[in-house]
Tab-separated table of C-alpha atoms in Angstrom:
chain	number	residue	atom	x	y	z
A	1	MET	CA	45.260	-7.906	-12.298
A	2	SER	CA	43.693	-10.019	-14.701
A	3	ASP	CA	44.350	-9.994	-18.602
A	4	ASN	CA	40.883	-10.329	-19.557
A	5	PRO	CA	39.434	-6.739	-19.444
A	6	GLN	CA	35.831	-8.170	-19.900
A	7	ALA	CA	36.611	-10.374	-16.607
A	8	ASP	CA	37.637	-7.363	-14.677
A	9	SER	CA	34.393	-5.303	-15.505
A	10	ALA	CA	32.400	-8.441	-14.584
A	11	ILE	CA	33.673	-7.976	-11.169
A	12	THR	CA	34.365	-4.818	-10.512
A	13	PRO	CA	31.422	-2.662	-8.833
A	14	ASP	CA	29.875	-0.172	-11.071
A	15	PRO	CA	30.487	3.091	-8.995
A	16	LEU	CA	27.337	4.970	-11.162
A	17	GLU	CA	25.183	1.957	-9.846
A	18	ASP	CA	26.563	1.859	-6.157
A	19	VAL	CA	25.765	6.138	-6.460
A	20	ARG	CA	22.330	5.572	-7.217
A	21	VAL	CA	21.327	2.597	-4.708
A	22	GLN	CA	23.017	5.133	-1.710
A	23	THR	CA	20.620	8.098	-3.222
A	24	LYS	CA	17.739	5.644	-3.018
A	25	ILE	CA	18.412	4.789	0.354
A	26	ILE	CA	18.884	8.221	1.639
A	27	ARG	CA	16.057	9.323	-0.285
A	28	TYR	CA	13.617	6.850	1.234
A	29	THR	CA	15.059	7.122	4.802
A	30	VAL	CA	14.486	10.798	4.750
A	31	GLY	CA	11.065	10.653	2.939
A	32	VAL	CA	9.603	7.947	5.798
A	33	GLY	CA	11.317	9.982	8.642
A	34	LEU	CA	10.005	13.248	7.216
A	35	ALA	CA	6.572	12.278	6.701
A	36	VAL	CA	6.183	10.403	10.121
A	37	PHE	CA	7.336	13.314	12.081
A	38	LEU	CA	4.953	15.562	10.133
A	39	ALA	CA	1.814	13.343	10.681
A	40	ALA	CA	2.900	12.794	14.059
A	41	LEU	CA	3.352	17.035	14.639
A	42	ILE	CA	0.285	18.175	13.046
A	43	ASP	CA	-1.868	14.466	13.195
A	44	TRP	CA	-4.581	15.706	10.946
A	45	PRO	CA	-7.129	12.720	10.164
A	46	LEU	CA	-6.048	9.871	8.958
A	47	ALA	CA	-2.124	10.972	8.950
A	48	PHE	CA	-1.015	7.920	9.582
A	49	VAL	CA	-1.498	6.898	5.987
A	50	ALA	CA	0.672	9.268	4.546
A	51	PRO	CA	4.512	7.426	5.403
A	52	VAL	CA	2.347	4.595	4.059
A	53	PHE	CA	1.524	6.442	1.026
A	54	VAL	CA	5.704	7.911	1.031
A	55	ALA	CA	7.076	3.974	1.568
A	56	LYS	CA	5.000	2.849	-1.577
A	57	PHE	CA	5.740	5.958	-3.768
A	58	LEU	CA	8.956	5.922	-3.372
A	59	VAL	CA	9.589	2.235	-4.056
A	60	ASP	CA	6.635	2.005	-6.701
A	61	LYS	CA	7.869	4.663	-8.344
A	62	PRO	CA	11.672	5.270	-8.704
A	63	GLU	CA	11.434	8.363	-10.927
A	64	LEU	CA	10.020	11.828	-10.561
A	65	ASN	CA	8.052	12.948	-13.508
A	66	LYS	CA	4.913	15.003	-14.693
A	67	GLU	CA	2.934	11.689	-15.324
A	68	THR	CA	3.705	10.605	-11.648
A	69	LEU	CA	2.561	14.035	-10.586
A	70	TYR	CA	-0.463	13.648	-12.413
A	71	GLU	CA	-1.448	10.400	-11.920
A	72	LEU	CA	-1.429	11.188	-7.892
A	73	THR	CA	-3.090	14.080	-8.223
A	74	ILE	CA	-6.382	12.629	-9.518
A	75	ALA	CA	-6.100	10.539	-7.022
A	76	MET	CA	-6.644	13.034	-4.695
A	77	VAL	CA	-9.332	14.964	-6.547
A	78	ALA	CA	-10.891	11.465	-6.957
A	79	THR	CA	-10.882	10.929	-2.996
A	80	ILE	CA	-12.825	14.153	-2.237
A	81	VAL	CA	-15.329	13.735	-4.848
A	82	LEU	CA	-15.440	10.191	-3.254
A	83	GLY	CA	-16.434	12.098	0.123
A	84	LEU	CA	-18.744	14.991	-1.489
A	85	LEU	CA	-20.625	11.466	-2.908
A	86	LEU	CA	-21.008	9.869	0.310
A	87	SER	CA	-22.276	12.711	2.318
A	88	ASN	CA	-25.536	13.286	-0.019
A	89	GLY	CA	-27.055	10.267	1.838
A	90	ILE	CA	-26.338	7.092	-0.529
A	91	THR	CA	-24.797	5.245	2.934
A	92	GLN	CA	-28.758	5.287	4.170
A	93	TYR	CA	-29.194	2.426	1.011
A	94	PRO	CA	-26.827	-0.569	1.738
A	95	LEU	CA	-27.537	-2.304	-1.104
A	96	PRO	CA	-26.598	0.335	-3.657
A	97	LEU	CA	-23.574	1.551	-1.350
A	98	LEU	CA	-22.396	-1.961	-2.092
A	99	ILE	CA	-22.720	-2.115	-5.567
A	100	LEU	CA	-20.904	1.554	-5.533
A	101	VAL	CA	-18.385	0.137	-3.651
A	102	GLY	CA	-18.221	-3.168	-5.535
A	103	LEU	CA	-17.825	-1.492	-8.972
A	104	MET	CA	-15.083	1.152	-7.703
A	105	MET	CA	-13.143	-1.630	-6.643
A	106	LEU	CA	-13.559	-4.020	-9.660
A	107	TRP	CA	-12.410	-0.459	-11.223
A	108	GLY	CA	-9.313	-0.227	-9.176
A	109	TYR	CA	-8.389	-3.453	-9.767
A	110	PHE	CA	-8.327	-3.110	-13.272
A	111	LEU	CA	-6.581	0.081	-13.382
A	112	PHE	CA	-3.988	-1.715	-10.921
A	113	THR	CA	-2.615	-4.118	-13.716
A	114	ASP	CA	-1.410	-1.149	-15.848
A	115	PRO	CA	1.796	0.239	-14.788
A	116	LYS	CA	0.488	4.068	-15.676
A	117	TRP	CA	-2.447	3.563	-12.804
A	118	ASN	CA	-1.286	1.543	-10.223
A	119	LEU	CA	-0.887	4.029	-7.567
A	120	PHE	CA	-3.862	5.385	-8.505
A	121	ALA	CA	-5.711	2.483	-8.621
A	122	THR	CA	-4.166	1.935	-4.781
A	123	ILE	CA	-5.378	5.269	-3.482
A	124	LEU	CA	-8.591	4.320	-4.910
A	125	ILE	CA	-8.981	1.411	-3.166
A	126	ILE	CA	-8.701	2.492	-0.062
A	127	ALA	CA	-10.532	5.675	-0.553
A	128	VAL	CA	-13.459	3.241	-1.121
A	129	LEU	CA	-13.154	1.016	1.642
A	130	MET	CA	-12.041	3.166	4.224
A	131	LEU	CA	-14.928	6.365	3.229
A	132	PRO	CA	-18.260	4.517	2.900
A	133	PHE	CA	-17.663	1.967	5.781
A	134	MET	CA	-17.058	5.153	8.058
A	135	ALA	CA	-19.651	7.179	6.399
A	136	ILE	CA	-22.019	4.482	7.454
A	137	SER	CA	-22.845	5.304	10.805
A	138	ASN	CA	-21.828	9.173	10.741
A	139	PRO	CA	-22.476	10.249	6.820
A	140	GLY	CA	-20.982	14.002	7.590
A	141	ILE	CA	-17.879	12.680	8.267
A	142	SER	CA	-16.915	11.742	5.096
A	143	VAL	CA	-16.265	14.544	3.698
A	144	PHE	CA	-13.726	14.855	6.919
A	145	LEU	CA	-12.261	11.824	6.204
A	146	ALA	CA	-11.751	12.476	2.587
A	147	VAL	CA	-10.293	15.576	3.782
A	148	GLY	CA	-7.721	13.775	5.870
A	149	LEU	CA	-7.021	10.919	3.009
A	150	ALA	CA	-6.268	13.739	0.661
A	151	SER	CA	-4.471	15.558	2.742
A	152	SER	CA	-1.997	12.773	3.637
A	153	GLY	CA	-1.556	11.955	-0.339
A	154	VAL	CA	-1.021	15.584	-1.097
A	155	VAL	CA	1.716	15.466	2.078
A	156	ALA	CA	3.222	12.341	0.547
A	157	VAL	CA	3.488	13.849	-2.820
A	158	ILE	CA	5.110	17.421	-1.862
A	159	ILE	CA	7.587	14.850	-0.089
A	160	PHE	CA	7.845	12.321	-3.139
A	161	ALA	CA	9.289	15.307	-4.824
A	162	LEU	CA	11.429	17.055	-2.460
A	163	VAL	CA	13.206	13.697	-1.996
A	164	HIS	CA	13.561	13.800	-5.316
A	165	ILE	CA	14.985	17.683	-6.058
A	166	TYR	CA	17.118	17.408	-3.033
A	167	PHE	CA	18.692	14.243	-3.301
A	168	PRO	CA	18.946	13.336	-7.273
A	169	GLU	CA	20.215	10.111	-8.757
A	170	PRO	CA	22.706	10.456	-12.096
A	171	PRO	CA	20.544	11.745	-14.921
A	172	SER	CA	18.431	9.229	-16.570
A	173	THR	CA	15.981	9.415	-19.786
A	174	PHE	CA	11.997	8.688	-18.959
A	175	GLU	CA	10.230	8.034	-21.854
A	176	GLY	CA	7.102	6.845	-19.813
A	177	TYR	CA	5.653	3.907	-18.439
A	178	GLN	CA	5.676	0.452	-20.399
A	179	ALA	CA	2.343	-0.960	-21.544
A	180	SER	CA	0.880	-3.093	-19.093
A	181	PRO	CA	2.246	-7.342	-19.991
A	182	LEU	CA	-1.165	-8.312	-19.908
A	183	THR	CA	-4.256	-7.891	-22.239
A	184	ARG	CA	-7.481	-6.190	-22.218
A	185	GLU	CA	-9.197	-9.386	-21.295
A	186	GLN	CA	-6.221	-10.799	-18.972
A	187	ARG	CA	-6.465	-7.501	-16.801
A	188	TRP	CA	-10.275	-7.943	-16.613
A	189	HIS	CA	-9.887	-11.717	-15.360
A	190	ALA	CA	-7.208	-10.764	-12.940
A	191	ALA	CA	-9.978	-7.817	-11.413
A	192	PHE	CA	-12.422	-10.877	-10.991
A	193	ARG	CA	-10.005	-12.916	-9.400
A	194	ALA	CA	-9.160	-10.217	-7.131
A	195	MET	CA	-12.703	-9.051	-6.369
A	196	ILE	CA	-13.820	-12.722	-5.846
A	197	ILE	CA	-11.140	-13.022	-2.896
A	198	SER	CA	-12.473	-9.729	-1.394
A	199	PHE	CA	-15.792	-8.911	-2.116
A	200	PRO	CA	-17.253	-11.099	0.173
A	201	VAL	CA	-15.170	-9.968	3.212
A	202	VAL	CA	-15.983	-6.551	2.831
A	203	CYS	CA	-19.563	-7.148	2.113
A	204	PHE	CA	-19.820	-9.501	5.505
A	205	PHE	CA	-17.651	-6.645	7.404
A	206	PHE	CA	-19.830	-3.978	5.918
A	207	ILE	CA	-23.151	-5.410	6.783
A	208	PHE	CA	-22.305	-6.250	10.098
A	209	GLN	CA	-20.129	-3.390	10.774
A	210	ILE	CA	-17.827	-5.452	12.521
A	211	SER	CA	-15.350	-3.110	15.107
A	212	GLN	CA	-11.837	-3.278	14.160
A	213	ALA	CA	-12.333	-3.949	10.622
A	214	LEU	CA	-11.673	-1.186	8.646
A	215	LEU	CA	-7.605	-2.058	8.728
A	216	THR	CA	-8.597	-6.109	8.130
A	217	MET	CA	-10.497	-4.384	4.933
A	218	MET	CA	-7.613	-2.507	3.767
A	219	PHE	CA	-5.343	-5.050	3.831
A	220	ILE	CA	-7.062	-7.607	2.382
A	221	ALA	CA	-8.097	-5.991	-0.587
A	222	LEU	CA	-4.602	-4.456	-1.405
A	223	LEU	CA	-3.281	-7.806	-0.811
A	224	SER	CA	-5.455	-9.140	-3.232
A	225	LEU	CA	-4.103	-6.764	-5.873
A	226	MET	CA	-1.134	-9.038	-5.574
A	227	ILE	CA	-2.026	-12.457	-5.929
A	228	THR	CA	-4.492	-12.204	-9.006
A	229	GLY	CA	-2.001	-14.075	-11.130
A	230	GLU	CA	-1.017	-17.487	-11.224
A	231	LYS	CA	1.212	-19.547	-8.479
A	232	SER	CA	-1.414	-17.261	-6.018
A	233	VAL	CA	-1.282	-19.760	-3.657
A	234	LYS	CA	2.437	-18.974	-2.885
A	235	LEU	CA	2.125	-15.555	-3.064
A	236	SER	CA	-0.227	-16.069	-0.056
A	237	ALA	CA	1.739	-17.790	1.813
A	238	PHE	CA	4.830	-15.009	1.424
A	239	LEU	CA	2.079	-12.483	1.885
A	240	ILE	CA	1.268	-14.089	5.457
A	241	ILE	CA	4.797	-14.237	6.754
A	242	THR	CA	6.099	-10.934	5.472
A	243	ASN	CA	2.811	-9.428	7.493
A	244	THR	CA	3.290	-11.484	10.668
A	245	ILE	CA	6.521	-10.555	10.432
A	246	GLY	CA	6.012	-7.261	10.040
A	247	GLY	CA	3.021	-7.139	13.047
A	248	PHE	CA	6.223	-8.803	15.905
A	249	LEU	CA	8.466	-6.189	14.509
A	250	ALA	CA	5.303	-3.218	15.049
A	251	ILE	CA	4.968	-4.334	18.638
A	252	GLY	CA	9.148	-4.505	19.310
A	253	VAL	CA	9.302	-0.758	17.995
A	254	PHE	CA	6.170	0.218	20.076
A	255	MET	CA	7.768	-1.044	23.068
A	256	VAL	CA	10.824	0.694	22.161
A	257	LEU	CA	9.317	3.753	21.325
A	258	SER	CA	7.272	3.559	24.930
A	259	PHE	CA	10.216	4.142	27.185
A	260	VAL	CA	10.977	7.187	25.014
A	261	PRO	CA	7.610	8.723	24.352
A	262	ASN	CA	8.867	12.090	22.126
A	263	ILE	CA	8.517	13.292	18.580
A	264	LEU	CA	11.934	13.610	18.218
A	265	PHE	CA	12.962	10.147	18.964
A	266	TYR	CA	9.760	8.421	17.601
A	267	THR	CA	10.997	9.897	13.991
A	268	LEU	CA	14.806	9.336	14.426
A	269	PHE	CA	13.888	5.592	15.287
A	270	ILE	CA	11.579	4.996	12.668
A	271	SER	CA	14.371	6.459	10.094
A	272	LEU	CA	16.936	3.935	11.519
A	273	VAL	CA	14.269	1.171	10.988
A	274	ALA	CA	13.445	2.798	7.877
A	275	ILE	CA	17.485	2.767	6.622
A	276	VAL	CA	18.019	-0.661	7.522
A	277	MET	CA	14.926	-1.468	5.320
A	278	ALA	CA	15.908	0.451	2.442
A	279	THR	CA	19.360	-1.027	2.657
A	280	GLN	CA	17.587	-4.144	2.169
A	281	ILE	CA	14.969	-3.301	-0.638
A	282	TYR	CA	18.041	-1.532	-3.109
A	283	THR	CA	20.685	-3.839	-2.459
A	284	LYS	CA	18.134	-6.966	-3.023
A	285	PRO	CA	15.882	-6.524	-5.479
A	286	GLU	CA	14.641	-10.288	-5.289
A	287	LYS	CA	13.985	-9.665	-1.509
A	288	ALA	CA	12.419	-6.579	-2.073
A	289	PRO	CA	8.426	-7.080	-1.545
A	290	ILE	CA	9.734	-9.018	1.605
A	291	PHE	CA	10.940	-5.962	3.577
A	292	ALA	CA	8.832	-3.265	1.445
A	293	THR	CA	5.416	-5.130	2.882
A	294	ALA	CA	6.947	-5.686	6.532
A	295	PHE	CA	7.561	-2.255	6.766
A	296	SER	CA	4.385	-1.121	5.322
A	297	THR	CA	2.519	-3.744	7.606
A	298	VAL	CA	4.980	-1.785	10.507
A	299	LEU	CA	4.002	1.889	9.333
A	300	VAL	CA	0.580	1.025	9.342
A	301	LEU	CA	0.231	-0.656	12.708
A	302	LEU	CA	2.377	1.673	14.523
A	303	GLY	CA	0.858	4.775	13.250
A	304	SER	CA	-2.641	3.655	13.385
A	305	THR	CA	-2.167	2.764	17.149
A	306	LEU	CA	0.173	5.628	18.327
A	307	MET	CA	-2.676	8.175	16.838
A	308	SER	CA	-5.204	6.833	18.981
A	309	SER	CA	-3.587	6.087	22.370
A	310	SER	CA	-0.206	6.728	23.997
A	311	GLU	CA	0.550	2.903	25.067
A	312	ILE	CA	0.267	-0.498	23.214
A	313	ASP	CA	-3.263	-2.045	24.024
A	314	SER	CA	-5.411	-4.788	22.913
A	315	ASN	CA	-6.134	-3.209	19.732
A	316	MET	CA	-2.420	-3.707	18.001
A	317	PHE	CA	-2.953	-7.592	18.653
A	318	ILE	CA	-6.143	-7.775	17.455
A	319	ARG	CA	-4.821	-6.019	14.114
A	320	ILE	CA	-1.662	-8.711	13.989
A	321	PHE	CA	-4.564	-11.197	14.283
A	322	GLN	CA	-6.777	-10.195	11.985
A	323	LEU	CA	-3.727	-10.123	9.335
A	324	PHE	CA	-2.802	-13.898	10.154
A	325	MET	CA	-6.462	-14.510	9.827
A	326	ILE	CA	-6.090	-12.840	6.808
A	327	GLY	CA	-3.206	-14.620	5.418
A	328	ILE	CA	-4.996	-18.017	6.126
A	329	TYR	CA	-8.242	-16.583	4.290
A	330	MET	CA	-5.891	-15.748	1.172
A	331	ILE	CA	-4.219	-18.738	1.220
A	332	ALA	CA	-7.674	-20.892	0.958
A	333	ALA	CA	-9.637	-18.563	-1.558
A	334	SER	CA	-6.085	-18.722	-3.483
A	335	PHE	CA	-6.307	-22.539	-3.419
A	336	PHE	CA	-9.750	-22.555	-4.289
A	337	LEU	CA	-9.772	-20.230	-7.518
A	338	GLU	CA	-6.115	-22.682	-8.712
A	339	THR	CA	-7.788	-25.730	-8.713
A	340	ARG	CA	-11.223	-24.620	-10.818
A	341	ASN	CA	-11.566	-23.693	-14.065
A	342	TRP	CA	-13.030	-20.513	-14.596
A	343	LYS	CA	-14.528	-20.727	-17.578
A	344	PHE	CA	-16.587	-17.927	-17.574
A	345	LEU	CA	-13.460	-15.211	-16.440
A	346	LYS	CA	-10.927	-16.518	-19.356
A	347	ILE	CA	-12.426	-14.398	-21.783
């Protein structure tokens, strides 16, 4: 034993921290597994989104508190209100619809830069892209999809709360979310950068109603949230790598599942993948974004494909190709933004 107590404490693992990490891994695995099981069993509209929400909530909001539940509840209510608004016929007027979509996306990007509202902003942007795009051809379906998306959110919130209750960490004091490190002007700057990257693609898909475009728009809008800062070219390259890895991992998982098309096996196998990912996320914090993003890609691609068919088809490869093209586009767009002096955005 060393004569230096400080040296011993530096190399001795913290038992309390080990307990926290193990609890987070179990919580992540059980939460994702339960969400996958319920989504496959009940199969409500847009059920595949629930596991994605659970995985994101558990990583982004590590503690259960009233503020988080309040934020997520407001997001569900906003989703329903948006569905009702779209059902009143605004989808018949393309220009006002695109203006409304653009303004709500801009607001969502602005809110995302505040740690207190980042999950609300994420759900808002998903709803703003998904519901109007689907409602153009059938306005009545917007309420149906809004209820489905809100149901996925409600299920995710309930699971989020349950796994925190039944797998609690050692007590800690929550003193509220930290204020955004950015000034109000910098937050608007970041929001406009995200809009410059994502909105032209959104307009193109809305105007021409490109088939299989919904997931593409969702990915590009959400990934744009992550590259609004400096060095966004490098981050874009990171995103293309992680999403491509996630895409091919989804193919591998799908092939395994095709041998045993059973809900129980599906749940257990995804839980096994989740525990591997959670171990990497919580034991290697510096690499957590890689594994979290790749696993989210797996859940989106796998869930959307399984809900639409029982076997792998060309749609899976189309979606993976779209992810790859999104990465290329975002690298080009980020490079374009970084190599120009946008004085009108630097308020």
